[in-house]
Amino acid sequence: MSTTRNVAVFVGSLRKESLNRKMAKALIEMAPAPLQLEIVEIGHLPFFNEDFEAALPQVVTDFQARVRAADAVLFVTPEYNRSTPPALKNAIDIASRPYGKSAWDGKPGAVISVSPGATGGFAANHHLRQSMVFLNVPMLQQPEAYLGGAHKLFDESGTLTDERTRAFLQKFLAAYAQWIERNRAR
Ligand SMILES: Cc1cc2nc3c(=O)[nH]c(=O)nc-3n(C[C@H](O)[C@H](O)[C@H](O)COP(=O)(O)O)c2cc1C
């Protein structure tokens, strides 16, 4: 029997009816046995300020500890003006400091970008990857996940009803499970 891997999921949108949150919930429901996915909230975090580092607020240390406790990290994000949304970038920055003590270090990562638009959040996906290079987060390379036309993928209750997308996500999660085993900190 394989060991459970706890995967922290970060949703880049704070919107109540967020397509990205719906996608994250679909991923939680369909994740294969070794993967246990859980959404880690980011909407309550303050804007990062280096002055925090003199005495880190509890909300910051709690978030850093939650990231540190994860075996792996998965980002599900929209694209804002061809980049990563500020709430998500802020969360990434918060857990990256103080310098040399990043909570992200070495966690196997993956990103799924989700947009109603045709390009599927490609730019947000790659801007996020750029930060992960610096933060030493090995990011799943294939399959790439740019999910466009996302407003057509769910029913009224928020259930992912598009079978092609479901099949793709099953493949994605299987590849990510392998990626975690290959790249996890020993
Ligand atoms: C400030 C802002 C900028 C946006 N820029 C882009 C963009 O560059 N590319 C894109 O595909 N969609 C863009 N959108 C549309 C979002 O993809 C759309 O609102 C999407 O539903 C947001 O994700 P959510 O449903 O998870 O909240 C933008 C939306 C906002 C609010």
Tab-separated table of C-alpha atoms and ligand atoms in Angstrom:
chain	number	residue	atom	x	y	z
A	1	MET	CA	0.000	0.000	0.000
A	2	SER	CA	1.410	3.427	-0.906
A	3	THR	CA	1.886	6.137	1.696
A	4	THR	CA	-0.598	9.003	1.774
A	5	ARG	CA	0.788	12.314	0.503
A	6	ASN	CA	-0.922	15.425	1.734
A	7	VAL	CA	-1.212	18.011	-1.001
A	8	ALA	CA	-1.936	21.634	-0.112
A	9	VAL	CA	-4.106	23.231	-2.798
A	10	PHE	CA	-3.969	27.018	-3.316
A	11	VAL	CA	-6.792	28.618	-5.281
A	12	GLY	CA	-5.805	31.869	-6.977
A	13	SER	CA	-9.316	33.390	-6.924
A	14	LEU	CA	-11.166	34.698	-3.860
A	15	ARG	CA	-14.517	34.859	-5.678
A	16	LYS	CA	-17.416	32.907	-4.129
A	17	GLU	CA	-18.475	31.370	-7.444
A	18	SER	CA	-14.883	30.883	-8.613
A	19	LEU	CA	-14.396	28.429	-11.470
A	20	ASN	CA	-10.946	27.696	-10.053
A	21	ARG	CA	-12.416	26.760	-6.671
A	22	LYS	CA	-14.912	24.493	-8.425
A	23	MET	CA	-12.013	22.898	-10.283
A	24	ALA	CA	-10.059	22.462	-7.041
A	25	LYS	CA	-13.088	20.750	-5.474
A	26	ALA	CA	-13.381	18.434	-8.480
A	27	LEU	CA	-9.691	17.549	-8.084
A	28	ILE	CA	-10.167	16.817	-4.370
A	29	GLU	CA	-13.035	14.486	-5.182
A	30	MET	CA	-11.208	12.581	-7.963
A	31	ALA	CA	-7.667	12.401	-6.530
A	32	PRO	CA	-6.231	8.854	-6.550
A	33	ALA	CA	-5.660	7.078	-3.243
A	34	PRO	CA	-2.117	8.150	-2.303
A	35	LEU	CA	-3.031	11.830	-2.755
A	36	GLN	CA	-5.021	13.653	-0.105
A	37	LEU	CA	-5.838	17.148	-1.352
A	38	GLU	CA	-6.962	20.004	0.874
A	39	ILE	CA	-7.595	23.658	0.010
A	40	VAL	CA	-5.429	26.013	2.066
A	41	GLU	CA	-7.135	29.414	2.250
A	42	ILE	CA	-5.210	32.570	1.293
A	43	GLY	CA	-7.894	35.288	1.313
A	44	HIS	CA	-7.348	36.278	4.956
A	45	LEU	CA	-3.616	36.919	4.579
A	46	PRO	CA	-2.349	40.498	4.920
A	47	PHE	CA	-0.346	42.052	2.100
A	48	PHE	CA	3.220	41.033	2.693
A	49	ASN	CA	5.407	43.691	4.268
A	50	GLU	CA	9.059	43.066	5.052
A	51	ASP	CA	8.550	44.888	8.354
A	52	PHE	CA	6.678	41.741	9.473
A	53	GLU	CA	10.019	40.014	9.736
A	54	ALA	CA	10.884	41.852	12.974
A	55	ALA	CA	7.992	39.997	14.670
A	56	LEU	CA	5.976	37.763	12.367
A	57	PRO	CA	2.175	38.026	12.897
A	58	GLN	CA	0.477	34.775	13.961
A	59	VAL	CA	-1.574	34.662	10.755
A	60	VAL	CA	1.686	34.633	8.800
A	61	THR	CA	3.441	31.973	10.910
A	62	ASP	CA	0.296	29.792	10.806
A	63	PHE	CA	0.241	29.966	7.014
A	64	GLN	CA	3.960	29.246	6.770
A	65	ALA	CA	3.538	26.256	9.083
A	66	ARG	CA	0.650	24.933	6.956
A	67	VAL	CA	2.776	25.125	3.813
A	68	ARG	CA	5.705	23.493	5.612
A	69	ALA	CA	3.470	20.617	6.745
A	70	ALA	CA	2.428	19.760	3.177
A	71	ASP	CA	4.130	16.965	1.254
A	72	ALA	CA	3.369	18.738	-2.012
A	73	VAL	CA	1.740	21.902	-3.344
A	74	LEU	CA	-0.817	22.348	-6.123
A	75	PHE	CA	-1.856	25.728	-7.531
A	76	VAL	CA	-5.210	26.156	-9.279
A	77	THR	CA	-5.342	29.655	-10.624
A	78	PRO	CA	-6.986	32.112	-12.969
A	79	GLU	CA	-5.029	34.621	-15.024
A	80	TYR	CA	-5.321	38.309	-14.173
A	81	ASN	CA	-4.054	40.690	-16.843
A	82	ARG	CA	-1.783	38.025	-18.259
A	83	SER	CA	-0.232	37.202	-14.906
A	84	THR	CA	-0.723	35.443	-11.555
A	85	PRO	CA	-3.487	37.035	-9.389
A	86	PRO	CA	-2.149	39.206	-6.541
A	87	ALA	CA	-3.749	37.164	-3.724
A	88	LEU	CA	-1.878	34.077	-4.859
A	89	LYS	CA	1.417	35.896	-5.437
A	90	ASN	CA	1.040	37.408	-1.966
A	91	ALA	CA	0.579	33.960	-0.413
A	92	ILE	CA	3.643	32.710	-2.270
A	93	ASP	CA	5.669	35.681	-1.006
A	94	ILE	CA	4.460	35.265	2.584
A	95	ALA	CA	5.586	31.641	2.803
A	96	SER	CA	8.890	32.419	1.055
A	97	ARG	CA	10.322	34.586	3.830
A	98	PRO	CA	12.429	35.279	5.864
A	99	TYR	CA	15.080	34.803	3.171
A	100	GLY	CA	16.645	31.360	3.444
A	101	LYS	CA	13.695	29.958	5.402
A	102	SER	CA	11.173	29.466	2.611
A	103	ALA	CA	8.390	27.024	3.459
A	104	TRP	CA	8.120	26.080	-0.236
A	105	ASP	CA	11.638	24.726	-0.520
A	106	GLY	CA	11.769	21.337	-2.247
A	107	LYS	CA	8.002	20.634	-2.246
A	108	PRO	CA	6.943	18.877	-5.456
A	109	GLY	CA	4.557	21.286	-7.182
A	110	ALA	CA	2.067	21.524	-10.016
A	111	VAL	CA	-0.139	24.199	-11.535
A	112	ILE	CA	-3.476	24.106	-13.304
A	113	SER	CA	-4.670	27.366	-14.822
A	114	VAL	CA	-8.386	27.785	-15.430
A	115	SER	CA	-10.074	30.488	-17.483
A	116	PRO	CA	-13.258	31.084	-19.458
A	117	GLY	CA	-10.899	32.400	-22.160
A	118	ALA	CA	-9.389	30.353	-24.965
A	119	THR	CA	-5.774	30.487	-23.777
A	120	GLY	CA	-6.572	28.756	-20.469
A	121	GLY	CA	-4.546	31.096	-18.284
A	122	PHE	CA	-1.247	30.220	-19.980
A	123	ALA	CA	0.529	33.408	-18.847
A	124	ALA	CA	-0.510	33.035	-15.188
A	125	ASN	CA	0.624	29.422	-15.300
A	126	HIS	CA	4.070	30.386	-16.563
A	127	HIS	CA	4.522	33.443	-14.355
A	128	LEU	CA	3.846	31.179	-11.390
A	129	ARG	CA	6.397	28.678	-12.694
A	130	GLN	CA	8.970	31.489	-12.831
A	131	SER	CA	8.631	32.121	-9.072
A	132	MET	CA	8.787	28.384	-8.388
A	133	VAL	CA	12.150	28.110	-10.137
A	134	PHE	CA	13.581	30.592	-7.661
A	135	LEU	CA	11.814	28.928	-4.707
A	136	ASN	CA	13.230	25.499	-5.593
A	137	VAL	CA	9.827	23.920	-6.150
A	138	PRO	CA	10.164	21.189	-8.788
A	139	MET	CA	7.083	21.725	-10.967
A	140	LEU	CA	5.364	18.952	-12.922
A	141	GLN	CA	6.248	19.470	-16.581
A	142	GLN	CA	3.806	17.146	-18.375
A	143	PRO	CA	0.964	17.132	-18.843
A	144	GLU	CA	0.647	20.914	-18.929
A	145	ALA	CA	-2.782	22.071	-17.731
A	146	TYR	CA	-4.288	25.159	-19.375
A	147	LEU	CA	-8.048	24.732	-19.010
A	148	GLY	CA	-9.918	27.161	-21.274
A	149	GLY	CA	-13.660	27.585	-21.795
A	150	ALA	CA	-14.027	26.775	-18.096
A	151	HIS	CA	-17.475	28.356	-17.715
A	152	LYS	CA	-18.828	25.491	-19.849
A	153	LEU	CA	-17.352	22.673	-17.777
A	154	PHE	CA	-19.648	22.727	-14.705
A	155	ASP	CA	-23.353	22.281	-14.054
A	156	GLU	CA	-25.543	24.561	-11.904
A	157	SER	CA	-24.428	22.876	-8.686
A	158	GLY	CA	-20.739	23.374	-9.535
A	159	THR	CA	-20.065	19.748	-10.469
A	160	LEU	CA	-17.509	19.159	-13.207
A	161	THR	CA	-19.594	17.548	-15.926
A	162	ASP	CA	-17.226	17.685	-18.894
A	163	GLU	CA	-15.984	14.122	-19.395
A	164	ARG	CA	-12.937	15.051	-21.495
A	165	THR	CA	-11.739	17.381	-18.754
A	166	ARG	CA	-12.359	14.697	-16.125
A	167	ALA	CA	-10.316	12.184	-18.137
A	168	PHE	CA	-7.531	14.735	-18.577
A	169	LEU	CA	-7.480	15.530	-14.847
A	170	GLN	CA	-7.252	11.829	-13.984
A	171	LYS	CA	-4.133	11.616	-16.151
A	172	PHE	CA	-2.791	14.826	-14.651
A	173	LEU	CA	-3.279	13.564	-11.072
A	174	ALA	CA	-1.685	10.194	-11.869
A	175	ALA	CA	1.368	11.956	-13.341
A	176	TYR	CA	1.499	14.306	-10.344
A	177	ALA	CA	1.366	11.369	-7.893
A	178	GLN	CA	4.424	9.894	-9.648
A	179	TRP	CA	6.116	13.288	-9.716
A	180	ILE	CA	5.679	13.631	-5.942
A	181	GLU	CA	7.297	10.243	-5.319
A	182	ARG	CA	10.181	11.064	-7.638
A	183	ASN	CA	10.843	14.529	-6.228
A	184	ARG	CA	9.840	14.438	-2.595
A	185	ALA	CA	12.435	15.399	0.002
A	186	ARG	CA	14.128	12.280	1.351
B	1	LIG	C1	-8.626	41.764	-12.925
B	1	LIG	C2	-8.954	40.668	-13.905
B	1	LIG	C3	-8.095	40.420	-14.953
B	1	LIG	C4	-8.351	39.358	-15.850
B	1	LIG	N1	-7.438	39.072	-16.810
B	1	LIG	C5	-7.585	37.932	-17.542
B	1	LIG	C6	-6.532	37.471	-18.396
B	1	LIG	O1	-5.471	38.082	-18.519
B	1	LIG	N2	-6.723	36.305	-19.060
B	1	LIG	C7	-7.875	35.563	-18.945
B	1	LIG	O2	-7.980	34.514	-19.558
B	1	LIG	N3	-8.889	35.994	-18.145
B	1	LIG	C8	-8.762	37.132	-17.441
B	1	LIG	N4	-9.757	37.548	-16.585
B	1	LIG	C9	-11.024	36.813	-16.546
B	1	LIG	C10	-10.928	35.621	-15.594
B	1	LIG	O3	-10.323	34.536	-16.255
B	1	LIG	C11	-12.328	35.221	-15.132
B	1	LIG	O4	-12.908	36.281	-14.406
B	1	LIG	C12	-12.290	33.949	-14.314
B	1	LIG	O5	-13.593	33.455	-14.140
B	1	LIG	C13	-11.597	34.176	-12.969
B	1	LIG	O6	-11.439	32.965	-12.283
B	1	LIG	P1	-12.481	32.505	-11.172
B	1	LIG	O7	-13.744	32.111	-11.877
B	1	LIG	O8	-11.814	31.335	-10.526
B	1	LIG	O9	-12.713	33.652	-10.239
B	1	LIG	C14	-9.533	38.604	-15.698
B	1	LIG	C15	-10.410	38.884	-14.639
B	1	LIG	C16	-10.128	39.905	-13.750
B	1	LIG	C17	-11.064	40.152	-12.581
